[in-house]
CSV table of C-alpha atoms and ligand atoms in Angstrom, one decimal:
chain,number,residue,atom,x,y,z
T,119,MET,CA,43.7,19.2,282.1
T,120,GLY,CA,42.0,21.9,284.7
T,121,VAL,CA,40.8,25.3,283.9
T,122,ILE,CA,43.7,27.2,284.6
T,123,ALA,CA,45.8,25.4,281.8
T,124,ARG,CA,42.9,25.5,279.5
T,125,TYR,CA,41.7,29.0,279.8
T,126,ARG,CA,45.1,30.4,281.0
T,127,GLU,CA,45.2,33.5,278.6
T,128,HIS,CA,41.5,34.5,280.3
T,129,LEU,CA,42.8,34.2,284.0
T,130,PRO,CA,44.8,36.2,286.4
T,131,VAL,CA,47.5,33.7,286.8
T,132,GLY,CA,50.8,34.5,285.8
T,133,PRO,CA,54.1,32.7,286.1
T,134,SER,CA,54.4,32.7,289.9
T,135,THR,CA,51.1,31.1,290.7
T,136,PRO,CA,51.4,27.7,291.6
T,137,GLU,CA,49.6,24.9,289.7
T,138,VAL,CA,46.4,23.7,291.2
T,139,ASP,CA,44.5,21.4,289.3
T,140,LEU,CA,42.3,18.5,289.7
T,141,ASN,CA,40.9,18.0,286.1
T,142,GLU,CA,37.7,20.6,287.0
T,143,GLY,CA,35.6,22.1,284.6
T,144,SER,CA,35.0,20.1,280.7
T,145,THR,CA,31.9,19.5,281.8
T,146,PRO,CA,29.7,17.6,279.1
T,147,LEU,CA,26.8,19.9,277.0
T,148,VAL,CA,24.3,17.5,277.2
T,149,PRO,CA,21.3,17.9,274.7
T,150,SER,CA,17.8,16.9,276.0
T,151,ARG,CA,16.2,13.8,274.5
T,152,ASN,CA,12.8,14.2,275.6
T,153,ILE,CA,12.2,17.1,277.6
T,154,GLY,CA,13.1,19.8,274.6
T,155,ARG,CA,10.7,17.5,272.7
T,156,ALA,CA,7.8,17.8,275.2
T,157,LEU,CA,8.3,21.3,275.2
T,158,GLY,CA,8.5,21.5,271.2
T,159,LEU,CA,12.1,23.4,271.9
T,160,LYS,CA,14.4,22.3,269.6
T,161,HIS,CA,17.5,23.3,271.2
T,162,LEU,CA,17.6,22.6,275.2
T,163,TYR,CA,21.3,21.3,276.4
T,164,PHE,CA,22.2,21.1,280.0
T,165,LYS,CA,25.5,22.2,281.0
T,166,TYR,CA,26.1,19.3,283.9
T,167,GLU,CA,28.3,20.9,286.2
T,168,GLY,CA,27.6,17.6,288.5
T,169,LEU,CA,30.7,16.1,287.0
T,170,ASN,CA,33.2,18.5,288.3
T,171,PRO,CA,35.6,16.5,290.9
T,172,THR,CA,33.9,17.5,294.3
T,173,GLY,CA,30.2,17.4,292.0
T,174,SER,CA,29.9,21.0,291.7
T,175,PHE,CA,30.3,23.7,289.5
T,176,LYS,CA,32.4,25.4,292.5
T,177,ASP,CA,35.4,23.8,291.6
T,178,ARG,CA,36.2,25.9,288.9
T,179,GLY,CA,36.0,28.7,290.9
T,180,MET,CA,37.8,27.3,293.6
T,181,VAL,CA,40.9,26.0,291.6
T,182,VAL,CA,41.7,29.7,290.7
T,183,ALA,CA,41.2,31.1,294.1
T,184,VAL,CA,43.4,28.2,295.8
T,185,ALA,CA,45.9,29.3,293.3
T,186,LYS,CA,46.3,32.7,294.0
T,187,ALA,CA,45.7,32.3,297.9
T,188,LEU,CA,49.0,30.1,297.6
T,189,GLU,CA,50.8,32.6,295.8
T,190,ALA,CA,49.8,35.5,298.0
T,191,GLY,CA,51.6,33.2,301.0
T,192,SER,CA,48.1,32.2,302.5
T,193,LYS,CA,48.1,29.0,305.0
T,194,VAL,CA,44.5,29.2,306.4
T,195,LEU,CA,41.8,29.2,303.5
T,196,MET,CA,38.5,29.3,305.4
T,197,CYS,CA,35.0,29.7,304.0
T,198,ALA,CA,31.0,30.1,304.5
T,199,SER,CA,28.9,27.6,303.0
T,200,THR,CA,25.8,26.2,302.0
T,201,GLY,CA,27.8,23.1,301.5
T,202,ASN,CA,29.2,22.6,298.0
T,203,THR,CA,31.4,25.5,298.3
T,204,SER,CA,33.0,24.2,301.5
T,205,ALA,CA,33.5,20.8,299.9
T,206,SER,CA,35.4,22.5,297.1
T,207,MET,CA,37.7,24.4,299.0
T,208,ALA,CA,38.4,21.6,301.3
T,209,ALA,CA,39.6,19.8,298.3
T,210,TYR,CA,41.8,21.7,297.2
T,211,ALA,CA,43.2,22.9,300.3
T,212,ALA,CA,44.0,18.8,301.1
T,213,ARG,CA,45.4,18.4,297.7
T,214,MET,CA,47.9,21.6,298.0
T,215,GLY,CA,48.7,20.6,301.9
T,216,VAL,CA,47.0,23.9,303.7
T,217,ARG,CA,44.4,24.4,306.5
T,218,ALA,CA,40.7,24.5,305.4
T,219,ILE,CA,38.2,26.1,307.7
T,220,VAL,CA,34.7,25.8,307.1
T,221,VAL,CA,32.0,27.3,308.6
T,222,VAL,CA,28.1,25.7,308.0
T,223,PRO,CA,24.9,27.0,309.5
T,224,SER,CA,23.5,24.0,311.9
T,225,GLY,CA,21.6,21.8,310.7
T,226,GLU,CA,21.0,23.1,307.1
T,227,ILE,CA,23.4,21.7,304.9
T,228,ALA,CA,23.2,18.3,303.1
T,229,LEU,CA,24.6,15.7,305.0
T,230,ASN,CA,26.7,14.6,301.9
T,231,LYS,CA,28.1,18.2,301.6
T,232,LEU,CA,29.2,17.8,305.1
T,233,SER,CA,31.1,14.4,304.6
T,234,GLN,CA,32.8,15.6,302.1
T,235,ALA,CA,34.0,18.8,304.0
T,236,LEU,CA,35.3,16.6,306.7
T,237,MET,CA,37.2,13.7,304.8
T,238,TYR,CA,38.8,16.0,302.9
T,239,GLY,CA,40.5,17.1,306.2
T,240,ALA,CA,38.9,20.1,306.9
T,241,LYS,CA,37.7,22.0,310.4
T,242,VAL,CA,34.2,22.0,309.8
T,243,VAL,CA,32.5,24.7,312.2
T,244,THR,CA,28.6,24.3,312.8
T,245,LEU,CA,26.9,27.9,313.4
T,246,ARG,CA,23.7,28.4,315.0
T,247,GLY,CA,21.8,30.7,312.4
T,248,ASN,CA,21.7,30.8,308.1
T,249,PHE,CA,24.3,31.2,305.5
T,250,ASP,CA,23.9,34.9,305.4
T,251,SER,CA,24.8,35.4,309.0
T,252,ALA,CA,27.4,32.9,308.8
T,253,LEU,CA,29.1,34.6,306.1
T,254,GLU,CA,29.1,37.5,307.9
T,255,THR,CA,30.9,35.9,310.3
T,256,VAL,CA,33.3,34.9,308.3
T,257,ARG,CA,33.9,38.2,306.7
T,258,ASP,CA,34.5,39.7,310.4
T,259,LEU,CA,36.7,36.8,311.3
T,260,ALA,CA,38.9,37.5,307.7
T,261,ASN,CA,39.5,41.3,308.4
T,262,ARG,CA,40.7,40.6,311.4
T,263,TYR,CA,42.8,37.4,311.3
T,264,PRO,CA,45.4,36.0,308.6
T,265,VAL,CA,42.8,33.5,306.8
T,266,ALA,CA,42.0,33.8,303.3
T,267,LEU,CA,38.2,34.3,302.5
T,268,MET,CA,37.3,31.7,299.7
T,269,ASN,CA,33.8,32.7,299.1
T,270,SER,CA,33.0,34.2,296.2
T,271,ILE,CA,33.2,38.0,297.3
T,272,ASN,CA,36.7,36.9,296.3
T,273,PRO,CA,37.0,37.8,293.1
T,274,ASN,CA,39.4,35.0,291.9
T,275,ARG,CA,36.3,32.7,292.4
T,276,ILE,CA,34.3,34.6,289.6
T,277,GLU,CA,36.9,34.5,287.5
T,278,GLY,CA,37.2,30.8,287.6
T,279,GLN,CA,33.6,30.3,287.7
T,280,LYS,CA,33.4,32.3,284.2
T,281,THR,CA,34.9,29.4,282.2
T,282,ALA,CA,31.5,27.6,282.4
T,283,ALA,CA,30.3,30.1,279.9
T,284,PHE,CA,33.6,29.7,277.8
T,285,GLU,CA,32.9,26.1,277.7
T,286,VAL,CA,29.2,26.6,276.1
T,287,VAL,CA,29.9,29.2,273.8
T,288,ASP,CA,33.4,26.3,272.5
T,289,ALA,CA,30.8,23.4,272.5
T,290,LEU,CA,27.7,26.1,270.7
T,291,GLY,CA,30.2,27.9,268.7
T,292,ASP,CA,28.0,30.8,269.9
T,293,ALA,CA,26.5,31.9,273.0
T,294,PRO,CA,23.0,30.4,273.3
T,295,ASP,CA,19.8,33.0,273.3
T,296,TYR,CA,19.0,31.8,276.9
T,297,LEU,CA,21.4,30.8,279.8
T,298,LEU,CA,19.5,29.8,282.8
T,299,LEU,CA,20.8,29.0,286.0
T,300,PRO,CA,19.9,28.9,289.8
T,301,VAL,CA,20.8,31.9,292.0
T,302,GLY,CA,21.6,31.8,295.7
T,303,ASN,CA,24.6,33.9,296.9
T,304,ALA,CA,24.8,35.0,292.9
T,305,GLY,CA,28.4,34.6,292.4
T,306,ASN,CA,27.6,32.2,289.5
T,307,ILE,CA,25.1,34.5,287.5
T,308,THR,CA,28.0,37.3,288.1
T,309,ALA,CA,30.8,35.1,286.7
T,310,TYR,CA,28.8,33.5,283.6
T,311,TRP,CA,27.9,37.0,282.7
T,312,LYS,CA,31.2,37.9,283.0
T,313,GLY,CA,32.3,35.4,280.8
T,314,PHE,CA,30.4,35.7,277.8
T,315,ARG,CA,30.9,39.5,277.9
T,316,GLU,CA,34.8,38.7,277.7
T,317,TYR,CA,34.6,35.5,274.9
T,318,GLN,CA,32.4,38.2,272.4
T,319,SER,CA,35.3,41.0,273.3
T,320,ALA,CA,37.9,38.4,272.3
T,321,GLY,CA,35.7,37.4,269.2
T,322,LYS,CA,34.7,34.3,270.3
T,323,ALA,CA,31.2,34.8,270.2
T,324,THR,CA,28.9,37.1,267.9
T,325,ARG,CA,26.5,37.3,270.9
T,326,LEU,CA,25.5,37.4,274.4
T,327,PRO,CA,22.6,35.3,276.2
T,328,ARG,CA,19.6,36.7,278.0
T,329,MET,CA,20.1,35.7,281.7
T,330,ILE,CA,17.5,33.8,283.3
T,331,GLY,CA,17.8,32.8,287.4
T,332,ALA,CA,15.8,31.2,289.6
T,333,GLN,CA,15.3,31.4,292.9
T,334,ALA,CA,13.2,29.6,295.2
T,335,GLU,CA,10.0,31.5,296.6
T,336,GLY,CA,11.4,31.3,299.8
T,337,ALA,CA,14.5,32.8,299.3
T,338,ALA,CA,14.3,35.2,297.1
T,339,PRO,CA,15.8,38.3,297.9
T,340,ILE,CA,16.6,39.5,294.4
T,341,VAL,CA,13.0,38.9,293.1
T,342,SER,CA,11.3,40.7,296.2
T,343,GLY,CA,13.8,43.5,296.0
T,344,HIS,CA,14.7,43.2,299.7
T,345,ALA,CA,17.1,40.7,301.9
T,346,ILE,CA,14.6,38.1,303.8
T,347,PRO,CA,15.9,37.5,307.0
T,348,ASN,CA,14.8,33.8,307.2
T,349,PRO,CA,14.6,32.2,303.9
T,350,THR,CA,13.1,28.7,303.8
T,351,THR,CA,13.5,25.9,300.9
T,352,VAL,CA,13.7,22.6,300.1
T,353,ALA,CA,17.0,23.9,297.9
T,354,SER,CA,19.3,24.3,300.7
T,355,ALA,CA,22.4,25.3,298.3
T,356,ILE,CA,20.2,28.6,297.7
T,357,ARG,CA,18.8,29.3,300.7
T,358,ILE,CA,20.3,32.8,300.8
T,359,GLY,CA,18.1,35.8,302.0
T,360,ASN,CA,20.9,38.1,301.6
T,361,PRO,CA,23.2,37.4,298.5
T,362,ALA,CA,27.0,39.0,298.3
T,363,SER,CA,26.8,39.6,294.7
T,364,TRP,CA,23.2,40.9,294.3
T,365,GLU,CA,24.5,43.7,292.1
T,366,GLY,CA,26.2,41.6,289.8
T,367,ALA,CA,23.0,39.5,289.4
T,368,THR,CA,21.0,42.4,288.7
T,369,THR,CA,23.4,43.9,286.2
T,370,ALA,CA,23.5,40.2,284.3
T,371,ARG,CA,19.8,40.6,284.8
T,372,ASP,CA,19.4,44.2,283.2
T,373,ASP,CA,22.2,44.4,280.7
T,374,SER,CA,21.5,41.1,279.0
T,375,GLY,CA,17.2,41.8,278.8
T,376,GLY,CA,16.8,38.8,281.0
T,377,MET,CA,14.8,38.2,284.7
T,378,ILE,CA,15.1,36.5,287.8
T,379,ALA,CA,12.1,35.0,289.0
T,380,ALA,CA,11.0,32.1,292.0
T,381,VAL,CA,9.7,29.1,291.8
T,382,SER,CA,7.7,26.9,294.2
T,383,ASP,CA,9.3,24.0,295.8
T,384,THR,CA,7.0,21.6,294.7
T,385,GLU,CA,8.3,22.9,290.8
T,386,ILE,CA,11.6,22.6,291.9
T,387,LEU,CA,10.7,18.7,292.9
T,388,SER,CA,8.6,18.2,290.3
T,389,ALA,CA,11.7,19.2,288.0
T,390,GLN,CA,14.1,17.6,289.6
T,391,ILE,CA,12.1,14.3,289.2
T,392,ARG,CA,11.3,14.6,285.6
T,393,LEU,CA,15.0,15.5,284.9
T,394,ALA,CA,16.1,12.8,286.4
T,395,SER,CA,13.3,10.2,285.3
T,396,SER,CA,13.5,11.4,281.3
T,397,GLU,CA,16.8,12.2,280.6
T,398,GLY,CA,18.8,9.9,283.0
T,399,LEU,CA,20.5,13.5,285.0
T,400,PHE,CA,20.3,13.4,288.4
T,401,ALA,CA,20.9,16.8,290.0
T,402,GLU,CA,20.1,18.4,293.3
T,403,PRO,CA,17.3,20.4,294.0
T,404,ALA,CA,18.6,24.0,293.8
T,405,SER,CA,20.0,22.9,289.9
T,406,ALA,CA,16.7,22.1,289.2
T,407,ALA,CA,15.1,25.6,289.8
T,408,PRO,CA,16.2,26.8,286.3
T,409,LEU,CA,14.3,24.3,284.8
T,410,ALA,CA,11.1,24.5,287.0
T,411,LEU,CA,11.0,28.3,286.0
T,412,LEU,CA,11.9,26.9,282.0
T,413,PHE,CA,8.4,24.9,282.0
T,414,ARG,CA,6.8,28.1,283.2
T,415,LEU,CA,8.2,30.0,280.8
T,416,VAL,CA,7.5,28.2,278.0
T,417,ARG,CA,3.8,27.4,279.1
T,418,ASP,CA,3.5,31.3,279.1
T,419,GLY,CA,5.3,31.3,275.8
T,420,LYS,CA,8.0,33.5,276.9
T,421,ILE,CA,10.8,31.0,275.2
T,422,GLU,CA,10.7,30.6,271.0
T,423,LYS,CA,10.7,27.3,270.1
T,424,ASP,CA,13.7,27.5,267.9
T,425,ALA,CA,15.9,29.5,270.4
T,426,THR,CA,18.8,27.7,272.0
T,427,ALA,CA,18.7,27.6,276.0
T,428,VAL,CA,21.5,26.3,278.2
T,429,VAL,CA,20.3,25.1,281.7
T,430,VAL,CA,23.0,24.9,283.9
T,431,LEU,CA,22.9,21.8,286.7
T,432,THR,CA,25.3,23.2,289.1
T,433,GLY,CA,25.5,20.1,291.6
T,434,SER,CA,25.0,16.5,291.4
T,435,GLY,CA,21.9,14.7,293.0
T,436,LEU,CA,24.1,12.3,295.0
T,437,LYS,CA,25.1,15.6,297.3
T,438,ASP,CA,21.2,15.9,298.7
T,439,PRO,CA,20.0,12.1,298.3
T,440,ASP,CA,17.4,13.1,301.4
T,441,ALA,CA,15.9,15.6,299.6
T,442,ALA,CA,15.2,13.5,296.5
T,443,LEU,CA,14.0,10.2,298.6
T,444,LYS,CA,10.9,12.4,299.9
T,445,ASN,CA,9.6,12.3,296.3
T,446,VAL,CA,10.0,8.9,295.4
T,447,GLU,CA,8.3,5.6,295.6
T,448,PRO,CA,10.1,3.5,298.0
T,449,PRO,CA,11.9,0.2,296.9
T,450,ILE,CA,9.5,-3.0,297.0
T,451,GLU,CA,10.2,-5.2,299.5
T,452,LEU,CA,10.2,-8.6,299.1
T,453,ASP,CA,10.9,-12.3,300.3
T,454,GLY,CA,10.6,-14.8,297.5
T,455,ASP,CA,11.8,-16.5,294.6
T,456,ALA,CA,11.5,-15.6,290.6
T,457,ARG,CA,8.2,-16.4,290.1
T,458,THR,CA,7.0,-14.2,293.1
T,459,LEU,CA,9.2,-10.9,291.6
T,460,ALA,CA,7.8,-11.3,288.4
T,461,LYS,CA,4.2,-11.7,289.7
T,462,VAL,CA,4.8,-8.2,291.7
T,463,LEU,CA,6.7,-6.3,288.7
T,464,LYS,CA,3.4,-7.8,286.6
T,465,LEU,CA,6.3,-9.2,284.0
O,269,LIG,N1,23.3,25.6,293.0
O,269,LIG,C1,24.5,25.2,293.7
O,269,LIG,C2,24.8,23.7,293.8
O,269,LIG,C3,24.9,25.7,294.8
O,269,LIG,O1,25.3,25.0,295.5
O,269,LIG,C4,24.7,27.1,294.7
O,269,LIG,C5,25.5,27.8,295.8
O,269,LIG,C6,24.3,28.1,293.7
O,269,LIG,C7,23.4,26.9,293.0
O,269,LIG,C8,23.6,29.0,293.7
O,269,LIG,O2,25.1,29.6,293.0
O,269,LIG,O3,25.6,31.2,295.0
O,269,LIG,O4,27.0,31.4,292.6
O,269,LIG,O5,24.5,32.0,292.9
O,269,LIG,N2,26.2,27.3,296.5
O,269,LIG,C9,26.8,28.1,297.7
O,269,LIG,C10,27.8,27.4,298.6
O,269,LIG,C11,26.3,29.2,298.1
O,269,LIG,O6,28.3,27.9,299.6
O,269,LIG,O7,28.3,26.5,298.5
O,269,LIG,P1,25.7,31.4,293.8
């Protein structure tokens, strides 16, 4: 059962909204086995969003946005993307039989994300420039032509994405003390904060978490307080210099007593490897940014040891193997029998 069916009463859907469902959501909140212990944190969890149908959290918002676009009679869906939004939109468009057009910055997105959009049958346009200019172009086009804009400036995306906050509360019995997540275009931090507040108002949670956002050093407009014209980072998902939901992010940060801080690419990649090799959770580089930030906050004594902390792993590591492979030892190539193999492996 997908998020619309599970959280219907909290979503802007009615009897005339078409049924759209790919079994998105219901992702596990995995307790840390090794990292928490190493950090001295008793209650560390990972919200493993890579297990959504297209491999990222984007499916939660996309299912609602697509249902609402179909309800309004849209025939063509369009988005700009660093890869995951386009993969998700293309999948739901394929399922519902509507046209999908995705615009991505050329040479800037992970190959597997591009292959998803192409396989789901979207028309893919690669535009010279970065994500921010692609989004500007798509917004401009959507103002003049009959296409439904599916970026997170579409409020139905935020509505669907807030269901992840509901699931965290449903799993823990209340809101955690800290919710850590990567911040790119800033829709997700906006959505989580909305979800936590709504669940509290509905009496399902007694408190609110501090929202901790992580940006990459070379793409940290919110941290630096100004737009970044040429953002750079290995975490291509969050290579964004002028987030559309900037205000939503700063509101979540300030109203929750949280923070948004930047981590380096080196910290991101080492957190990614540590997560995979010590927890068995392979997440893409952007998803490792909040874990890198957690390491720093614990080191600086900014997180109490008995606090409950949830790190959102926004996308699967399988999305971007190139980024991950740069950082691990290559496989051993060998021509030999069991004895030579055993010798090389020091068995
Ligand atoms: N993590 C992943 C894996 C993402 O793909 C994104 C955003 C984010 C984090 C940041 O979320 O934008 O809501 O702050 N990806 C968008 C895309 C921009 O086009 O797929 P955000």
